[in-house]
C-alpha positions in Angstrom: -51.5 41.2 100.4 -49.5 40.6 103.6 -46.0 41.7 104.2 -43.8 40.5 107.1 -40.6 42.2 108.0 -38.2 40.9 110.7 -35.3 42.9 112.1 -32.4 40.6 113.0 -30.0 43.3 113.9 -29.4 44.7 117.3 -30.5 48.2 116.3 -33.8 49.9 115.6 -34.7 50.1 111.9 -37.1 52.4 110.3 -39.1 51.4 107.2 -40.4 54.2 105.1 -42.9 54.0 102.3 -41.4 55.6 99.2 -43.1 56.3 95.8 -39.8 55.8 93.9 -40.3 53.2 91.1 -38.8 49.7 91.3 -35.3 49.4 89.9 -36.6 46.4 87.9 -38.8 46.8 84.9 -42.0 45.3 86.4 -45.6 45.9 85.4 -47.3 47.0 88.6 -51.1 46.8 89.1 -53.1 49.9 90.2 -56.7 49.8 91.2 -58.7 52.2 89.2 -62.3 53.2 89.8 -65.1 53.9 87.3 -65.0 57.7 88.0 -61.4 57.8 86.8 -59.9 58.1 90.2 -57.2 55.9 91.6 -57.4 54.3 95.0 -54.6 55.5 97.3 -52.8 53.2 99.7 -53.7 53.5 103.4 -50.3 52.0 104.2 -48.5 54.0 107.0 -45.6 56.1 105.7 -43.3 54.8 108.4 -42.9 51.8 110.6 -40.4 51.2 113.5 -38.8 47.7 113.5 -37.5 46.6 116.9 -35.0 43.8 117.3 -36.3 40.3 116.6 -39.9 41.4 116.4 -42.0 40.6 113.3 -44.1 43.4 111.9 -47.0 42.0 109.9 -49.5 44.1 108.1 -51.9 44.1 105.1 -51.3 46.2 102.1 -53.8 47.1 99.4 -53.4 45.0 96.3 -52.5 48.0 94.2 -49.7 49.1 96.5 -47.0 50.7 94.3 -44.4 51.8 96.8 -41.0 50.5 97.9 -40.0 50.2 101.5 -36.7 51.9 102.2 -34.9 50.5 105.3 -32.1 52.3 107.2 -30.7 52.6 110.7 -32.1 55.0 113.2 -29.3 56.4 115.4 -29.8 56.1 119.2 -29.7 59.8 119.6 -32.7 60.4 117.4 -35.9 60.7 119.4 -38.3 61.6 116.7 -38.7 58.6 114.5 -40.7 60.5 111.9 -37.9 63.0 111.4 -36.8 63.4 107.8 -33.3 64.4 108.8 -32.1 61.0 109.9 -28.4 60.3 109.6 -27.2 56.9 108.7 -24.9 55.1 111.1 -21.9 53.0 110.2 -22.1 49.4 109.3 -23.8 47.3 106.6 -27.1 49.3 106.7 -25.2 52.5 107.2 -23.6 52.2 103.8 -26.8 51.4 101.9 -30.6 51.7 101.9 -32.2 48.3 101.4 -35.3 48.2 99.1 -38.2 45.8 99.4 -40.6 45.6 96.5 -44.1 44.4 97.7 -45.5 42.9 94.5 -48.4 40.8 95.8 -46.4 38.4 97.9 -45.3 37.8 101.5 -41.8 39.0 102.2 -39.7 37.4 104.8 -36.7 39.7 104.8 -33.7 39.3 107.1 -31.7 42.5 107.4 -28.7 40.4 108.1 -28.1 38.9 104.7 -24.7 37.8 106.0 -26.3 35.2 108.2 -29.3 34.0 106.3 -28.3 30.4 106.3 -28.6 30.4 110.1 -32.4 30.4 109.6 -32.3 27.2 107.5 -32.5 23.7 109.1 -29.4 21.5 109.3 -31.0 18.7 107.5 -31.3 20.5 104.1 -28.8 19.4 101.4 -27.0 22.2 99.7 -28.8 21.2 96.5 -32.1 22.3 98.1 -30.9 25.8 98.7 -30.9 28.9 96.5 -27.3 30.2 97.0 -26.4 33.6 95.4 -22.9 33.6 93.9 -20.6 35.8 91.9 -18.9 34.8 88.6 -15.2 35.6 88.6 -15.5 36.8 92.2 -12.2 38.6 92.3 -12.3 40.2 88.8 -12.1 43.8 89.8 -9.7 45.0 87.1 -9.5 45.2 83.4 -12.8 47.1 82.6 -14.6 46.5 80.3 -13.1 43.2 79.1 -12.0 41.4 82.2 -13.8 43.2 85.1 -16.8 41.2 86.3 -17.4 42.8 89.7 -17.4 46.3 91.0 -14.3 47.4 92.9 -16.7 48.7 95.5 -17.7 45.1 96.2 -14.6 43.4 97.6 -14.8 39.8 98.9 -15.7 40.8 102.5 -18.5 42.9 101.3 -19.8 40.1 99.1 -19.9 37.7 102.0 -21.7 40.2 104.3 -24.1 40.8 101.5 -25.3 37.2 101.2 -23.0 35.8 98.5 -22.4 32.2 99.3 -20.9 30.7 96.0 -17.5 32.0 94.9 -15.8 31.6 91.5 -12.1 31.8 92.2 -9.9 31.7 89.1 -6.1 31.4 89.6 -2.8 31.5 87.8 0.7 30.7 88.9 3.1 33.7 89.2 5.8 33.6 87.9 4.8 31.2 85.1 6.6 28.0 85.8 8.7 25.8 83.5 7.5 22.2 83.2 9.1 21.7 86.7 9.1 23.9 89.7 12.5 25.4 90.5 13.4 25.3 94.2 15.0 28.7 94.2 11.9 30.5 92.9 8.9 31.4 95.1 5.7 30.6 93.2 2.4 32.2 94.1 -1.2 31.7 93.1 -3.1 35.0 92.3 -6.5 35.8 91.0 -6.7 36.0 87.2 -9.4 36.4 84.6 -8.2 35.3 81.2 -5.0 37.1 80.4 -5.7 39.9 83.0 -4.1 39.7 86.5 -6.5 40.5 89.2 -3.7 41.1 91.8 -5.2 39.4 94.9 -3.2 36.4 96.2 -5.0 33.2 96.9 -3.6 33.4 100.5 -5.5 36.7 101.1 -8.7 35.2 99.7 -8.4 32.4 102.2 -7.7 34.8 105.0 -10.9 36.8 104.3 -13.1 33.7 104.0 -11.6 32.2 107.2 -12.2 35.5 109.1 -15.8 35.6 107.9 -16.6 32.0 108.9 -15.1 32.6 112.3 -17.1 35.8 112.9 -20.4 35.9 114.9 -22.2 36.7 111.6 -20.6 33.9 109.5 -20.0 31.1 112.0 -23.3 29.3 110.9 -22.8 30.0 107.2 -21.2 27.9 104.5 -19.3 28.9 101.4 -19.1 27.0 98.1 -15.8 27.8 96.4 -15.3 26.9 92.7 -11.6 26.9 91.8 -10.6 27.0 88.2 -7.2 27.2 86.5 -6.8 30.2 84.2 -3.2 29.6 83.1 -3.6 26.0 81.7 -1.8 27.0 78.5 1.5 27.6 80.3 1.2 25.8 83.6 0.9 21.9 83.8 -2.2 20.8 85.5 -0.3 18.8 88.1 1.8 21.8 89.1 -1.3 24.0 89.5 -3.1 21.3 91.6 0.0 20.9 93.8 0.2 24.6 94.5 -3.5 24.9 95.2 -3.2 22.1 97.8 -0.1 23.5 99.4 -1.7 26.9 99.7 -4.9 25.5 101.2 -3.0 23.3 103.7 -0.7 26.1 105.0 -3.1 29.1 104.5 -5.8 30.4 106.8 -8.3 27.7 107.7 -5.8 25.0 106.7 -4.3 22.2 108.8 -0.5 22.8 108.4 1.4 19.6 108.8 -1.1 17.9 111.0 -3.0 14.9 109.7 -5.5 14.6 112.6 -7.5 17.8 112.3 -10.6 16.6 110.5 -12.6 13.6 109.4 -11.4 11.6 106.5 -10.5 13.9 103.6 -12.2 16.9 105.4 -9.7 19.0 107.3 -9.5 22.5 108.7 -12.3 24.7 107.3 -12.6 22.5 104.1 -15.2 19.9 103.1 -13.4 17.9 100.4 -15.7 14.9 99.9 -17.1 14.4 96.4 -20.8 14.6 97.3 -23.5 17.1 98.2 -23.4 17.6 101.9 -26.2 18.7 104.2 -26.1 22.2 105.7 -25.5 20.9 109.2 -22.3 19.1 108.1 -20.7 22.2 106.6 -21.6 25.2 108.8 -18.5 27.3 109.2 -16.8 25.4 106.3 -15.9 25.8 102.7 -17.2 23.3 100.2 -14.8 22.9 97.3 -16.1 22.7 93.7 -13.0 21.7 91.8 -12.7 22.6 88.1 -9.1 21.5 88.1 -7.1 18.6 89.5 -6.7 16.2 86.5 -6.6 12.7 88.0 -6.5 13.9 91.6 -2.8 13.3 92.0 -1.4 14.5 95.3 -4.8 14.8 97.1 -5.9 12.3 99.8 -8.5 10.1 98.2 -7.6 11.3 94.7 -10.6 12.6 92.8 -12.8 11.7 95.8 -10.8 14.2 97.9 -11.1 17.2 95.6 -14.5 18.3 96.7 -17.4 18.3 94.3 -15.7 17.3 91.0 -17.6 17.6 87.7 -17.2 14.7 85.3 -17.8 17.0 82.3 -17.8 20.7 81.5 -18.3 21.4 77.8 -17.3 25.0 76.8 -20.2 27.4 76.5 -22.8 24.8 75.8 -26.0 26.8 74.9 -28.4 24.0 75.8 -26.6 23.3 79.1 -25.4 19.9 80.3 -25.8 17.6 83.2 -23.9 15.0 85.2 -24.5 12.6 88.1 -23.0 13.1 91.6 -23.7 10.3 94.1 -27.4 10.1 93.2 -27.9 13.9 92.6 -28.4 15.2 89.1 -26.4 18.3 88.5 -27.9 20.4 85.8 -25.6 23.2 84.6 -26.1 26.3 82.4 -22.9 28.1 81.4 -23.6 29.5 78.0 -21.3 32.6 78.1 -20.3 33.0 74.5 -23.4 34.9 73.4 -23.1 36.5 69.9 -24.0 40.1 71.1 -26.2 42.0 73.6 -29.2 41.1 71.4 -29.0 37.6 72.9 -29.5 38.9 76.5 -33.3 37.9 76.5 -32.5 34.4 75.3 -29.6 34.1 77.9 -32.0 35.0 80.7 -34.7 32.7 79.5 -32.4 29.7 79.4 -30.9 30.6 82.7 -34.2 31.0 84.6 -35.5 27.8 83.1 -32.6 26.0 84.7 -33.6 27.3 88.2 -37.0 25.5 88.3 -36.9 21.7 88.6 -39.2 19.7 86.4 -42.3 18.5 88.3 -41.7 14.8 87.3 -38.1 14.6 88.5 -37.6 11.4 90.6 -34.1 12.2 92.1 -32.5 15.2 93.8 -31.5 18.0 91.5 -28.8 20.7 91.8 -29.1 23.5 89.2 -25.9 25.5 88.7 -26.6 28.6 86.6 -24.2 31.2 85.3 -26.0 34.4 84.4 -22.7 35.8 83.1 -21.7 36.1 79.5 -19.1 37.9 77.4 -17.9 38.1 73.8 -16.0 40.6 71.7 -16.9 43.3 70.7 -20.7 43.5 71.4 -21.2 41.7 74.7 -18.6 42.8 77.3 -19.4 41.7 80.9 -20.7 45.1 82.1 -22.9 45.5 79.0 -24.5 42.0 79.5 -25.0 42.4 83.2 -26.1 46.0 83.4 -27.3 46.9 79.9 -27.0 50.4 78.7 -28.9 53.5 77.9 -32.5 54.0 79.1 -34.3 50.8 78.3 -37.5 51.8 80.1 -37.8 54.7 77.7 -37.1 52.5 74.7 -33.6 54.0 74.3 -31.2 51.2 75.3 -30.9 47.5 76.2 -32.0 46.0 79.5 -29.3 43.9 81.1 -29.3 40.4 82.5 -29.6 41.5 86.2 -32.6 43.7 85.6 -34.4 41.0 83.6 -33.5 38.3 86.2 -34.9 40.6 89.0 -38.1 41.2 87.1 -38.5 37.4 86.6 -37.9 36.7 90.3 -40.5 39.3 91.3 -43.0 37.8 88.9 -42.4 34.3 90.3 -42.5 35.3 93.9 -45.5 37.5 93.3 -47.7 34.5 92.8 -49.0 35.3 89.4 -50.2 31.9 88.5 -50.8 32.9 84.9 -47.1 33.4 84.5 -46.6 29.7 84.8 -48.7 29.2 81.6 -47.0 31.4 78.9 -49.0 29.7 76.1 -52.3 30.9 77.5 -53.9 33.6 75.4 -56.1 35.0 78.3 -54.6 34.7 81.7 -57.6 36.2 83.4 -59.9 33.5 82.1 -57.3 30.8 82.9 -57.1 32.0 86.5 -60.9 31.9 86.9 -60.9 28.2 85.9 -58.1 27.1 88.2 -58.7 25.9 91.7 -57.8 28.5 94.4 -55.0 26.4 95.9 -53.2 26.1 92.5 -53.4 29.8 91.9 -51.4 30.5 95.0 -48.8 27.7 94.6 -45.4 29.0 95.5 -42.5 28.5 93.1 -39.7 26.2 93.9 -36.6 28.1 92.8 -33.3 26.4 93.8 -29.7 26.1 92.9 -26.4 28.0 92.8 -26.3 31.2 90.7 -23.3 33.1 89.4 -23.7 36.8 88.7 -21.6 39.6 87.3 -22.0 43.0 89.0 -24.3 41.3 91.5 -25.1 44.5 93.4 -26.5 46.3 90.3 -29.0 47.7 89.5 -28.0 50.0 92.4 -29.4 48.9 95.7 -28.3 45.2 95.7 -31.9 43.9 95.2 -31.0 40.6 93.4 -29.4 38.9 96.4 -32.4 39.4 98.8 -34.7 38.1 96.1 -32.6 35.0 95.6 -32.4 34.5 99.3 -36.2 34.8 99.6 -36.5 31.8 97.3 -35.2 29.6 100.2 -38.4 30.3 102.1 -40.8 29.4 99.2 -42.1 26.2 97.8 -41.0 23.9 100.6 -43.3 21.0 101.4 -43.3 18.6 104.3 -41.3 15.5 103.5 -39.5 17.1 100.6 -36.0 18.5 100.3 -35.2 17.3 103.8 -38.0 19.6 105.2 -40.2 18.4 108.1 -41.8 21.8 108.9 -44.0 23.1 106.0 -43.2 26.7 107.2 -39.5 26.4 106.4 
């Protein structure tokens, strides 16, 4: 097994081998000998990672450790010291965990700029973009809260989140017409629970990130959905969204010349899947509002990516066409109870892998979020409860998704044949090239409590999918190593 680590920060990083178990429930392989002994890893307990230098090494196949990565302060001379103090910044707040599970890891410490490593020619449908469901839902636990208050928007962006789910309501609730003497404002909402953050502040944080050295080559997909459709007419909501965008951070004010066609300011508003090079430093709108497009330049063709259908909580998923791209969506959120978590994960992960015989571009959109009263609140579904590894509790969606990703990225070819009764025999009969075929996991994913289990492991795993399964001449890729 080969592991490659690249340090993209400007600081020295230390990687320490730790015997702590994975946070995901994964069956690990250990090499046992006939005399009852177990082979111990000869992997060094510590590695120094210098800036922009790849460290490549072989690990025994039975390696069972994690790598814990953290900053080394400039004042520390002895890199083997166990009394290291963490510095400030992204790595200063967290230890990052890598789980070598029989696969090559290309790990960028700067999750906030991972798209800078991807070629401009790739369409956004050919990327695995981690996202958050109800991005701003920090209040109303356990019914309405979907993200930890410790993960505000700026933290999400620096941590690799690239798809945002922004749900808004008009405050105060308008009458059928807007009164000129009242100041109306869009704020984040989830259902009936106000999430307090104004839309203007959301735009300000996004604009600041996209204009920072870390985010200037990134792109953000923003889904906007109306939460107060019962009390606010669709046209009034759409009008206020446009006005806030035009005059907010990254907007274009009263100017009509700052952009190309319907695209202005930091916004990409065409109704198609762009290539990454077209939208670096920009926000791609996914509009789940807008009615007939009244008030927007180009109508429905100027509202960004605009779904033609969105059935409510369709268990089997649904699909729609977008300028030659098939958009396949899984948004089954109304699960009966936490007992449906395994089925929810199974249907969601199946949506991430395109069928081998597909003849057109595919964009999978997958919501791994779910909620229902009273046995499937968002934190219960995402995180589970109790001690499932000991058989006393329920494993949540995030843990199960992480285990599935590790299994896929680990190159276990037998996992691709769940109907086989003896995977060892199956592997012996398959050609070597097929055994090592890399998975092609793509699409935009929406997660609740994305940084849990503790350590934020899901996002690095999803980002790793961008470097797997690419073949020359496919997905806009000319270099088979990208």
